Amino acid sequence: MDNLNFVRYFAPHRGSGRRSVLIAILLFSISTQAALPRAAGSQQLPSLAPMLEQVTPAVVNIATEGRVQVRQNPLFSDPFFRRFFNVPDQPMERKTQSLGSGVIVDAERGLVLTNNHVIANAVQITVTLRDGRHLEAEIVGSDPATDVAVIKVPADNLIDIGVADSDVLRVGDFVVAIGNPFGLGQTVTSGIVSALSRSGLGIEGYEDFIQTDASINPGNSGGALVNLHGELVGINTAIFSRGGGNIGIGFAIPINLALQIMEQLLDKGEVERGFIGVQVQNLNTDLAEAFGIKNQKGAVVNSVMPDSPAEEAGLQPGDIIVSINSKPVKAAADVRNHIGLLPVGERVTFDILRAGERMSLHAKVVAATDLKLTRRAARNPRLNGVILGEISEEHPFYGRVKGVIITEVKRGSRGWSSGLRQGDIITSVNRQSVADLDAFLQRVDKLEGSLLLRVIRGDAAAFLVIK
C-alpha cells in the first residue's frame, strides 16, 4: 500500500474520528521522511559539508582570562579608616573569563582575526584549533572603535581561510556563520545576507555592518561569516536581541574593512582615523523643503574647517552630501562612518547637491594630527610625551562626552607605560571632571604626585594611574 492510499484509507471514514486522521498524518510524515533518497539518480544531494570540511579548520575557539579594576568606596582606601574599623584587605582587581571565536587569515604568520571585545583586558589568551590543539596567543593590536583585533599564535601546521571581496556582496546571497556559541564548541549555521552597510546602531564607534539571519549567539563573536565558496566575507560581531538570544538579526564586520584595520595594526600598532574637516547634520523634512529638494536622505554641511581637505575640495555650508565613494549617505552618521573608516591618504569623492544641482568634489583624507587643531602638552612631568587636544566635531563622542583627547603618546613615556594611547579620552583627573583642554591643563599642571585619570577607549572606560 503506497503512502497516498494509506492517507485515503483513514480520511473517508467519518466514524474514525480526529484521532485516526492525526495518526494517518503522523505515519505519512514518518513514511515520507524515511523514503527520501540519499541521492537523486547518480547525483548526491546538495550539501555544505564538502565546503565546510575545507573551511572549519581555519575557525578557532578563543578563551581568555583577564583582570579588571574593582570599584571600591573611597573610604576603603583610607588607612586610618581601615585600621579603626578593622576592614580586611580587599582585592583591587578581579579575574574575568570570556569565550569567543577567531579566524586564521595568515597561516604562515599565525595571524588570527577576532573582535576587540573578545580579548579586551585579557592577560592570557588560549586558542583551540579544530584538531584539538591548544595554543597560547599574544595580542598584535586592537581597534575598539571598529571592534577588530589581531592576535598571533605559533605558525605550526595552521590552515587559513580564503578571503572574498565583501564589497560585491548582495542582499540575498547565502552565507554561513561558524563560531563557538555559548562555549559549546564549533557550530555552523546558515542564512542569507539580510542587509548591507548597516550603521547608526550604537554598537561600535564606526559601523558598516553586514546584517544576516544566520544564527549568531554569544560566543560566535570573532567567528567567520563565509559565502558558499568557503570564502571569508565578514567577522561575526553582534546580534540585535531584546532577550539575549538569537532572533535572526546578526551583524558582521565586512572582511575588507577588517583586513584594512589589520594592516594598520600590523604596520603601526594602531589605527589612524581619517578626517576631512567638515561638520554635518541630518537632512530632515523642514530642511529639505527649505533647500527646495524632494530627496530627504543625505547630510547637510553646516561648517567647514579652515585649511582643511574639505575646504580645499570646495565643500561649502549648505551643501547636501548624498554619497561618498558611491556609497549612499542617508544621515550625518554615515559621513562620519565613511570617512573614519577610510585609510589616511586615500582620495574620496563626494556627490553633493548645491542649489539643486548635483556635482562631485574630491578630497584627500588626512589624520586628525595633520589638521590645525588645538594641541598642547601639559607641564606636569608625568605627562611628558603626551599631546592633548579638544574632541573634534568629527569624533563619534563629540557632544556626548566632555573631556580631552590624546592625539599623541610617545612610546616609552610614563603615559605610555601606564597605558595611555592615542585616541583615549580623559574625562577626569583625581576624580574631578574636566570639560575641555584648558580645564584639564589648569588642573594637572598644579598637581604633584600621582595622577588618577579616568579614560574612555572605544565603548569601555577605566582608571589609570600615572606615577
Short mmCIF file of C-alpha atoms in Angstrom, two decimals:
data_model
loop_
_atom_site.label_atom_id
_atom_site.label_comp_id
_atom_site.label_asym_id
_atom_site.label_seq_id
_atom_site.Cartn_x
_atom_site.Cartn_y
_atom_site.Cartn_z
CA MET A 1 0.00 0.00 0.00
CA ASP A 2 1.56 3.30 -1.01
CA ASN A 3 1.55 6.48 1.09
CA LEU A 4 -1.29 8.11 -0.82
CA ASN A 5 -3.59 5.16 -0.33
CA PHE A 6 -2.67 4.97 3.30
CA VAL A 7 -3.95 8.54 3.82
CA ARG A 8 -7.09 7.86 1.83
CA TYR A 9 -7.83 4.81 3.97
CA PHE A 10 -8.16 6.94 7.09
CA ALA A 11 -9.71 10.05 5.60
CA PRO A 12 -13.11 8.82 4.28
CA HIS A 13 -14.27 7.02 7.46
CA ARG A 14 -16.35 9.60 9.30
CA GLY A 15 -16.59 7.45 12.40
CA SER A 16 -12.83 7.00 12.75
CA GLY A 17 -12.62 10.46 14.29
CA ARG A 18 -9.92 13.06 14.61
CA ARG A 19 -7.53 10.62 16.30
CA SER A 20 -7.40 8.39 13.25
CA VAL A 21 -6.73 11.34 10.96
CA LEU A 22 -3.86 12.51 13.16
CA ILE A 23 -2.37 9.01 13.23
CA ALA A 24 -2.59 8.87 9.45
CA ILE A 25 -0.84 12.21 9.04
CA LEU A 26 1.90 11.23 11.50
CA LEU A 27 2.54 7.89 9.79
CA PHE A 28 2.52 9.58 6.40
CA SER A 29 5.13 12.06 7.61
CA ILE A 30 7.35 9.32 9.04
CA SER A 31 7.00 7.18 5.93
CA THR A 32 7.75 10.12 3.64
CA GLN A 33 10.90 11.10 5.57
CA ALA A 34 12.12 7.53 5.59
CA ALA A 35 11.59 7.31 1.84
CA LEU A 36 13.73 10.37 0.98
CA PRO A 37 16.51 9.21 -1.37
CA ARG A 38 20.14 9.64 -0.37
CA ALA A 39 20.92 10.54 -3.95
CA ALA A 40 18.93 11.78 -6.92
CA GLY A 41 19.91 9.32 -9.61
CA SER A 42 23.68 9.38 -9.77
CA GLN A 43 23.87 12.85 -8.16
CA GLN A 44 24.47 13.32 -4.44
CA LEU A 45 22.04 15.54 -2.55
CA PRO A 46 23.14 19.16 -2.10
CA SER A 47 25.29 19.61 0.99
CA LEU A 48 27.54 22.25 2.54
CA ALA A 49 29.69 19.55 4.12
CA PRO A 50 32.47 19.48 1.46
CA MET A 51 32.94 23.26 1.69
CA LEU A 52 32.88 23.22 5.50
CA GLU A 53 35.49 20.47 5.65
CA GLN A 54 37.87 22.91 3.95
CA VAL A 55 36.87 25.97 5.98
CA THR A 56 36.30 24.89 9.59
CA PRO A 57 39.99 24.18 10.39
CA ALA A 58 40.61 27.92 9.99
CA VAL A 59 37.99 28.89 12.60
CA VAL A 60 39.23 28.72 16.19
CA ASN A 61 37.81 28.95 19.67
CA ILE A 62 39.24 31.65 21.94
CA ALA A 63 39.24 31.55 25.74
CA THR A 64 40.62 34.49 27.71
CA GLU A 65 41.45 35.30 31.30
CA GLY A 66 41.68 38.94 32.27
CA ARG A 67 41.70 41.37 35.13
CA VAL A 68 39.56 44.44 35.68
CA GLN A 69 39.71 47.10 38.35
CA VAL A 70 37.25 46.67 41.21
CA ARG A 71 35.44 49.87 42.11
CA GLN A 72 35.57 50.49 45.83
CA ASN A 73 34.25 53.06 48.25
CA PRO A 74 36.96 55.76 48.66
CA LEU A 75 36.81 55.24 52.44
CA PHE A 76 38.24 51.76 51.98
CA SER A 77 41.42 53.36 50.62
CA ASP A 78 41.94 55.37 53.80
CA PRO A 79 44.48 53.52 56.03
CA PHE A 80 43.08 55.14 59.21
CA PHE A 81 39.52 54.04 58.33
CA ARG A 82 40.70 50.51 57.59
CA ARG A 83 42.60 50.16 60.88
CA PHE A 84 39.89 51.79 63.01
CA PHE A 85 37.09 49.60 61.68
CA ASN A 86 39.32 46.56 61.12
CA VAL A 87 38.39 46.38 57.43
CA PRO A 88 40.15 43.39 55.83
CA ASP A 89 42.25 43.83 52.72
CA GLN A 90 40.20 43.54 49.58
CA PRO A 91 41.46 42.78 46.09
CA MET A 92 41.78 45.80 43.81
CA GLU A 93 41.25 43.57 40.78
CA ARG A 94 39.05 40.65 39.89
CA LYS A 95 39.56 37.93 37.33
CA THR A 96 37.37 37.72 34.26
CA GLN A 97 36.86 34.96 31.73
CA SER A 98 35.33 35.08 28.29
CA LEU A 99 34.76 32.81 25.32
CA GLY A 100 34.72 33.74 21.68
CA SER A 101 35.90 32.80 18.23
CA GLY A 102 38.53 33.79 15.70
CA VAL A 103 39.60 33.18 12.12
CA ILE A 104 43.09 32.27 10.88
CA VAL A 105 43.75 34.62 7.96
CA ASP A 106 47.50 34.09 7.60
CA ALA A 107 48.80 30.61 8.41
CA GLU A 108 52.45 31.46 7.71
CA ARG A 109 52.49 34.29 10.23
CA GLY A 110 49.95 32.75 12.63
CA LEU A 111 47.60 35.74 12.42
CA VAL A 112 44.07 35.41 13.74
CA LEU A 113 41.29 37.98 13.29
CA THR A 114 38.74 38.37 16.08
CA ASN A 115 36.76 41.05 17.93
CA ASN A 116 38.29 43.54 20.32
CA HIS A 117 35.64 42.77 22.93
CA VAL A 118 36.69 39.09 22.89
CA ILE A 119 40.26 39.85 24.00
CA ALA A 120 39.76 43.15 25.87
CA ASN A 121 41.52 43.18 29.28
CA ALA A 122 42.98 39.74 28.57
CA VAL A 123 46.21 38.72 30.28
CA GLN A 124 46.09 35.18 28.91
CA ILE A 125 44.60 34.02 25.60
CA THR A 126 44.21 30.37 24.67
CA VAL A 127 43.31 29.40 21.11
CA THR A 128 41.85 25.97 20.47
CA LEU A 129 42.13 24.61 16.94
CA ARG A 130 39.73 22.30 15.17
CA ASP A 131 42.20 19.42 15.63
CA GLY A 132 42.17 19.88 19.42
CA ARG A 133 45.48 21.70 19.86
CA HIS A 134 45.65 24.47 22.46
CA LEU A 135 47.92 27.41 21.62
CA GLU A 136 48.87 30.45 23.66
CA ALA A 137 48.29 33.70 21.77
CA GLU A 138 49.58 37.24 22.06
CA ILE A 139 47.80 40.43 21.08
CA VAL A 140 49.20 42.13 17.98
CA GLY A 141 46.83 45.08 18.17
CA SER A 142 43.20 46.08 18.51
CA ASP A 143 40.86 48.86 17.47
CA PRO A 144 37.92 49.33 19.86
CA ALA A 145 36.20 51.81 17.53
CA THR A 146 35.59 49.08 14.92
CA ASP A 147 35.82 46.13 17.35
CA VAL A 148 38.59 44.50 15.33
CA ALA A 149 41.56 42.77 16.96
CA VAL A 150 44.51 40.75 15.70
CA ILE A 151 46.20 38.04 17.77
CA LYS A 152 49.12 35.79 16.91
CA VAL A 153 49.72 32.10 17.57
CA PRO A 154 52.72 29.88 16.76
CA ALA A 155 52.66 29.23 13.00
CA ASP A 156 52.87 25.44 13.10
CA ASN A 157 50.78 23.46 10.60
CA LEU A 158 47.98 26.01 10.55
CA ILE A 159 45.26 26.27 7.91
CA ASP A 160 43.99 29.70 6.90
CA ILE A 161 40.87 30.70 5.01
CA GLY A 162 40.40 32.23 1.58
CA VAL A 163 39.09 35.78 1.51
CA ALA A 164 36.34 37.21 -0.70
CA ASP A 165 35.66 40.80 -1.74
CA SER A 166 32.94 41.90 0.68
CA ASP A 167 32.19 44.95 -1.48
CA VAL A 168 30.48 42.71 -4.06
CA LEU A 169 28.10 41.09 -1.55
CA ARG A 170 24.43 41.43 -2.39
CA VAL A 171 21.32 41.19 -0.27
CA GLY A 172 20.07 37.65 -0.68
CA ASP A 173 23.48 35.99 -1.00
CA PHE A 174 23.70 32.76 1.01
CA VAL A 175 26.16 32.85 3.91
CA VAL A 176 27.30 30.50 6.68
CA ALA A 177 28.31 31.55 10.21
CA ILE A 178 30.92 29.48 12.06
CA GLY A 179 31.83 30.00 15.69
CA ASN A 180 31.70 28.82 19.29
CA PRO A 181 28.26 29.81 20.66
CA PHE A 182 27.89 29.57 24.45
CA GLY A 183 31.18 27.65 24.58
CA LEU A 184 29.52 24.56 23.07
CA GLY A 185 32.26 24.08 20.51
CA GLN A 186 32.45 24.78 16.81
CA THR A 187 28.96 25.27 15.39
CA VAL A 188 27.73 26.05 11.88
CA THR A 189 24.56 27.97 10.98
CA SER A 190 23.32 29.23 7.64
CA GLY A 191 21.24 32.08 6.27
CA ILE A 192 21.36 34.95 3.82
CA VAL A 193 22.66 38.49 3.71
CA SER A 194 19.67 40.45 5.02
CA ALA A 195 21.08 43.97 4.55
CA LEU A 196 24.33 45.80 3.87
CA SER A 197 26.05 48.92 5.25
CA ARG A 198 24.09 48.93 8.49
CA SER A 199 25.14 51.89 10.67
CA GLY A 200 23.75 54.11 13.41
CA LEU A 201 23.12 51.09 15.64
CA GLY A 202 25.26 52.32 18.54
CA ILE A 203 27.18 49.03 18.70
CA GLU A 204 30.57 50.47 17.73
CA GLY A 205 32.06 53.89 17.13
CA TYR A 206 32.33 53.22 13.39
CA GLU A 207 29.78 50.94 11.80
CA ASP A 208 29.34 49.44 8.32
CA PHE A 209 27.82 46.06 9.16
CA ILE A 210 26.64 43.13 7.12
CA GLN A 211 23.28 42.02 8.52
CA THR A 212 22.42 38.32 8.36
CA ASP A 213 19.78 35.93 9.63
CA ALA A 214 22.32 33.14 10.10
CA SER A 215 22.12 32.35 13.81
CA ILE A 216 24.73 34.26 15.81
CA ASN A 217 24.80 33.88 19.58
CA PRO A 218 27.15 34.81 22.45
CA GLY A 219 30.46 33.10 21.76
CA ASN A 220 30.13 33.49 17.99
CA SER A 221 31.87 36.87 18.26
CA GLY A 222 35.02 36.92 16.17
CA GLY A 223 33.96 33.91 14.12
CA ALA A 224 33.66 33.57 10.36
CA LEU A 225 30.89 34.56 8.01
CA VAL A 226 31.61 32.79 4.72
CA ASN A 227 29.96 32.52 1.32
CA LEU A 228 29.12 29.23 -0.37
CA HIS A 229 32.59 29.10 -1.92
CA GLY A 230 34.02 28.93 1.60
CA GLU A 231 35.50 32.43 1.35
CA LEU A 232 35.54 34.79 4.30
CA VAL A 233 33.18 37.75 3.84
CA GLY A 234 32.84 39.01 7.42
CA ILE A 235 33.72 38.71 11.11
CA ASN A 236 30.66 37.98 13.26
CA THR A 237 30.30 40.65 15.91
CA ALA A 238 26.90 41.27 17.45
CA ILE A 239 23.20 40.44 17.49
CA PHE A 240 20.07 42.50 17.91
CA SER A 241 18.04 40.91 20.67
CA ARG A 242 15.79 42.01 23.49
CA GLY A 243 16.25 38.80 25.45
CA GLY A 244 19.87 37.90 24.72
CA GLY A 245 19.08 35.09 22.28
CA ASN A 246 19.14 34.99 18.51
CA ILE A 247 16.08 36.34 16.70
CA GLY A 248 17.54 36.33 13.22
CA ILE A 249 19.25 39.73 13.26
CA GLY A 250 23.01 39.39 13.43
CA PHE A 251 25.82 41.70 12.35
CA ALA A 252 29.27 41.07 10.91
CA ILE A 253 32.18 43.38 10.08
CA PRO A 254 32.91 43.26 6.33
CA ILE A 255 36.19 41.48 5.73
CA ASN A 256 37.52 44.30 3.54
CA LEU A 257 37.23 46.65 6.50
CA ALA A 258 38.65 44.11 8.97
CA LEU A 259 41.71 43.47 6.77
CA GLN A 260 42.25 47.20 6.31
CA ILE A 261 42.28 47.64 10.09
CA MET A 262 44.56 44.60 10.47
CA GLU A 263 47.15 46.03 8.07
CA GLN A 264 47.30 49.28 10.03
CA LEU A 265 47.66 47.40 13.31
CA LEU A 266 50.49 45.31 11.86
CA ASP A 267 52.20 48.32 10.32
CA LYS A 268 51.77 50.97 13.02
CA GLY A 269 50.37 49.20 16.07
CA GLU A 270 47.32 51.47 15.97
CA VAL A 271 44.70 52.84 13.60
CA GLU A 272 44.82 56.36 12.21
CA ARG A 273 41.34 57.79 11.76
CA GLY A 274 40.55 59.70 8.62
CA PHE A 275 39.39 63.32 8.85
CA ILE A 276 38.44 65.95 6.27
CA GLY A 277 37.36 68.85 8.50
CA VAL A 278 33.61 69.12 7.95
CA GLN A 279 30.62 69.17 10.30
CA VAL A 280 27.26 67.88 9.10
CA GLN A 281 23.72 67.42 10.36
CA ASN A 282 20.76 65.27 9.34
CA LEU A 283 18.58 66.36 6.45
CA ASN A 284 15.03 66.46 7.78
CA THR A 285 11.71 67.36 6.13
CA ASP A 286 11.89 71.05 7.01
CA LEU A 287 15.46 71.43 5.74
CA ALA A 288 14.66 69.56 2.54
CA GLU A 289 11.74 71.90 1.92
CA ALA A 290 13.87 74.96 2.70
CA PHE A 291 16.56 73.81 0.26
CA GLY A 292 13.92 73.11 -2.37
CA ILE A 293 14.66 69.42 -2.83
CA LYS A 294 12.42 66.36 -2.73
CA ASN A 295 15.04 63.92 -1.51
CA GLN A 296 15.09 63.64 2.28
CA LYS A 297 18.16 61.43 2.53
CA GLY A 298 21.56 62.98 2.98
CA ALA A 299 23.65 65.14 5.31
CA VAL A 300 23.75 68.92 5.33
CA VAL A 301 27.16 70.59 5.66
CA ASN A 302 26.89 73.26 8.37
CA SER A 303 30.56 74.18 8.81
CA VAL A 304 33.89 73.64 7.09
CA MET A 305 37.18 73.88 8.95
CA PRO A 306 39.65 76.43 7.51
CA ASP A 307 42.65 74.99 5.65
CA SER A 308 41.11 71.52 5.79
CA PRO A 309 40.76 68.98 2.95
CA ALA A 310 37.04 69.77 2.89
CA GLU A 311 37.73 73.46 2.23
CA GLU A 312 40.33 72.62 -0.40
CA ALA A 313 37.83 70.32 -2.12
CA GLY A 314 35.31 73.17 -2.32
CA LEU A 315 32.71 71.96 0.18
CA GLN A 316 30.54 74.80 1.48
CA PRO A 317 27.96 75.21 4.24
CA GLY A 318 24.57 74.35 2.78
CA ASP A 319 25.89 71.58 0.53
CA ILE A 320 23.98 68.32 0.86
CA ILE A 321 26.16 65.21 0.75
CA VAL A 322 24.24 62.36 -0.88
CA SER A 323 27.03 59.82 -1.38
CA ILE A 324 30.69 59.20 -0.56
CA ASN A 325 32.70 56.98 -2.92
CA SER A 326 29.37 55.88 -4.46
CA LYS A 327 28.03 54.74 -1.07
CA PRO A 328 24.69 56.42 -0.27
CA VAL A 329 24.58 58.86 2.65
CA LYS A 330 21.28 58.63 4.49
CA ALA A 331 22.19 60.61 7.60
CA ALA A 332 25.00 62.58 9.24
CA ALA A 333 26.35 59.46 10.96
CA ASP A 334 27.08 57.94 7.55
CA VAL A 335 29.54 60.73 6.75
CA ARG A 336 31.50 60.12 9.94
CA ASN A 337 31.49 56.36 9.37
CA HIS A 338 32.51 56.52 5.72
CA ILE A 339 35.34 58.97 6.34
CA GLY A 340 36.52 57.45 9.62
CA LEU A 341 36.83 54.00 8.05
CA LEU A 342 38.98 55.19 5.16
CA PRO A 343 42.76 54.91 5.43
CA VAL A 344 44.71 58.14 5.75
CA GLY A 345 45.91 59.35 2.35
CA GLU A 346 43.04 57.88 0.34
CA ARG A 347 41.17 60.02 -2.15
CA VAL A 348 37.45 60.43 -1.52
CA THR A 349 34.67 61.54 -3.86
CA PHE A 350 31.65 63.45 -2.56
CA ASP A 351 28.46 63.62 -4.57
CA ILE A 352 26.61 66.70 -3.39
CA LEU A 353 23.57 68.83 -4.14
CA ARG A 354 24.18 72.56 -4.29
CA ALA A 355 21.31 74.88 -5.19
CA GLY A 356 19.51 71.88 -6.67
CA GLU A 357 22.40 70.88 -8.93
CA ARG A 358 24.35 67.68 -8.50
CA MET A 359 28.15 67.80 -8.61
CA SER A 360 31.17 65.77 -7.50
CA LEU A 361 34.04 67.03 -5.34
CA HIS A 362 37.29 65.28 -4.46
CA ALA A 363 39.37 65.43 -1.28
CA LYS A 364 42.26 63.61 0.37
CA VAL A 365 41.69 62.05 3.77
CA VAL A 366 44.20 63.14 6.42
CA ALA A 367 44.89 62.16 10.02
CA ALA A 368 43.49 64.25 12.84
CA THR A 369 47.01 65.25 13.84
CA ASP A 370 47.51 66.80 10.37
CA LEU A 371 44.69 69.29 10.90
CA LYS A 372 45.37 72.57 12.59
CA LEU A 373 43.59 71.65 15.79
CA THR A 374 44.32 72.97 19.23
CA ARG A 375 47.02 70.63 20.53
CA ARG A 376 49.04 71.26 23.66
CA ALA A 377 51.34 69.48 26.06
CA ALA A 378 50.98 69.56 29.82
CA ARG A 379 53.75 70.97 32.01
CA ASN A 380 53.26 68.17 34.52
CA PRO A 381 56.35 65.94 34.17
CA ARG A 382 54.21 62.82 34.48
CA LEU A 383 52.65 63.69 31.13
CA ASN A 384 55.88 64.31 29.23
CA GLY A 385 55.47 62.90 25.74
CA VAL A 386 51.67 63.19 25.83
CA ILE A 387 49.98 65.66 23.44
CA LEU A 388 46.37 66.55 24.11
CA GLY A 389 43.61 68.27 22.18
CA GLU A 390 39.92 69.08 22.11
CA ILE A 391 37.41 66.45 21.00
CA SER A 392 36.86 67.38 17.34
CA GLU A 393 33.44 67.75 15.76
CA GLU A 394 34.04 64.68 13.62
CA HIS A 395 34.74 62.43 16.59
CA PRO A 396 31.94 59.94 17.41
CA PHE A 397 31.92 61.19 21.04
CA TYR A 398 31.65 64.87 20.10
CA GLY A 399 28.76 66.40 22.03
CA ARG A 400 28.31 63.19 24.05
CA VAL A 401 31.39 63.22 26.26
CA LYS A 402 33.23 66.09 27.94
CA GLY A 403 36.98 65.83 28.27
CA VAL A 404 40.20 65.94 26.27
CA ILE A 405 41.55 63.57 23.64
CA ILE A 406 45.10 62.24 23.45
CA THR A 407 46.42 62.97 19.97
CA GLU A 408 49.91 61.60 20.53
CA VAL A 409 51.76 59.45 23.09
CA LYS A 410 55.49 58.92 22.88
CA ARG A 411 56.48 55.27 23.25
CA GLY A 412 58.41 54.69 26.47
CA SER A 413 56.97 57.74 28.22
CA ARG A 414 55.30 57.46 31.62
CA GLY A 415 51.92 57.86 29.99
CA TRP A 416 52.63 55.08 27.50
CA SER A 417 53.92 52.73 30.20
CA SER A 418 50.84 53.44 32.31
CA GLY A 419 48.55 52.50 29.43
CA LEU A 420 47.64 55.77 27.70
CA ARG A 421 47.17 55.51 23.95
CA GLN A 422 46.40 57.81 21.06
CA GLY A 423 42.66 58.35 20.78
CA ASP A 424 41.95 57.90 24.51
CA ILE A 425 39.58 60.45 26.04
CA ILE A 426 40.36 61.69 29.56
CA THR A 427 37.23 62.76 31.43
CA SER A 428 38.51 63.29 34.97
CA VAL A 429 41.70 63.92 36.95
CA ASN A 430 41.90 62.69 40.54
CA ARG A 431 38.11 62.17 40.47
CA GLN A 432 37.45 65.75 39.31
CA SER A 433 35.72 66.12 35.93
CA VAL A 434 37.44 68.13 33.18
CA ALA A 435 35.25 69.64 30.48
CA ASP A 436 37.86 70.82 28.00
CA LEU A 437 41.57 71.21 27.31
CA ASP A 438 42.01 74.41 29.30
CA ALA A 439 40.33 72.92 32.37
CA PHE A 440 42.46 69.79 32.11
CA LEU A 441 45.78 71.65 31.84
CA GLN A 442 44.92 74.05 34.67
CA ARG A 443 44.24 71.09 36.92
CA VAL A 444 47.13 68.76 36.11
CA ASP A 445 49.79 71.48 35.92
CA LYS A 446 49.13 72.34 39.58
CA LEU A 447 49.18 68.78 40.85
CA GLU A 448 52.07 66.97 42.45
CA GLY A 449 52.25 63.24 42.96
CA SER A 450 50.40 60.52 41.09
CA LEU A 451 47.64 61.25 38.60
CA LEU A 452 44.43 59.22 38.62
CA LEU A 453 42.86 59.54 35.18
CA ARG A 454 39.52 58.21 34.03
CA VAL A 455 39.92 57.18 30.40
CA ILE A 456 37.37 56.22 27.75
CA ARG A 457 38.59 53.95 24.97
CA GLY A 458 36.02 52.76 22.48
CA ASP A 459 32.99 51.52 24.42
CA ALA A 460 34.93 50.89 27.64
CA ALA A 461 36.13 53.12 30.49
CA ALA A 462 38.87 52.56 33.05
CA PHE A 463 41.01 54.37 35.64
CA LEU A 464 44.74 54.66 35.01
CA VAL A 465 47.40 55.79 37.49
CA ILE A 466 50.49 57.67 36.29
CA LYS A 467 53.15 57.77 38.99
#
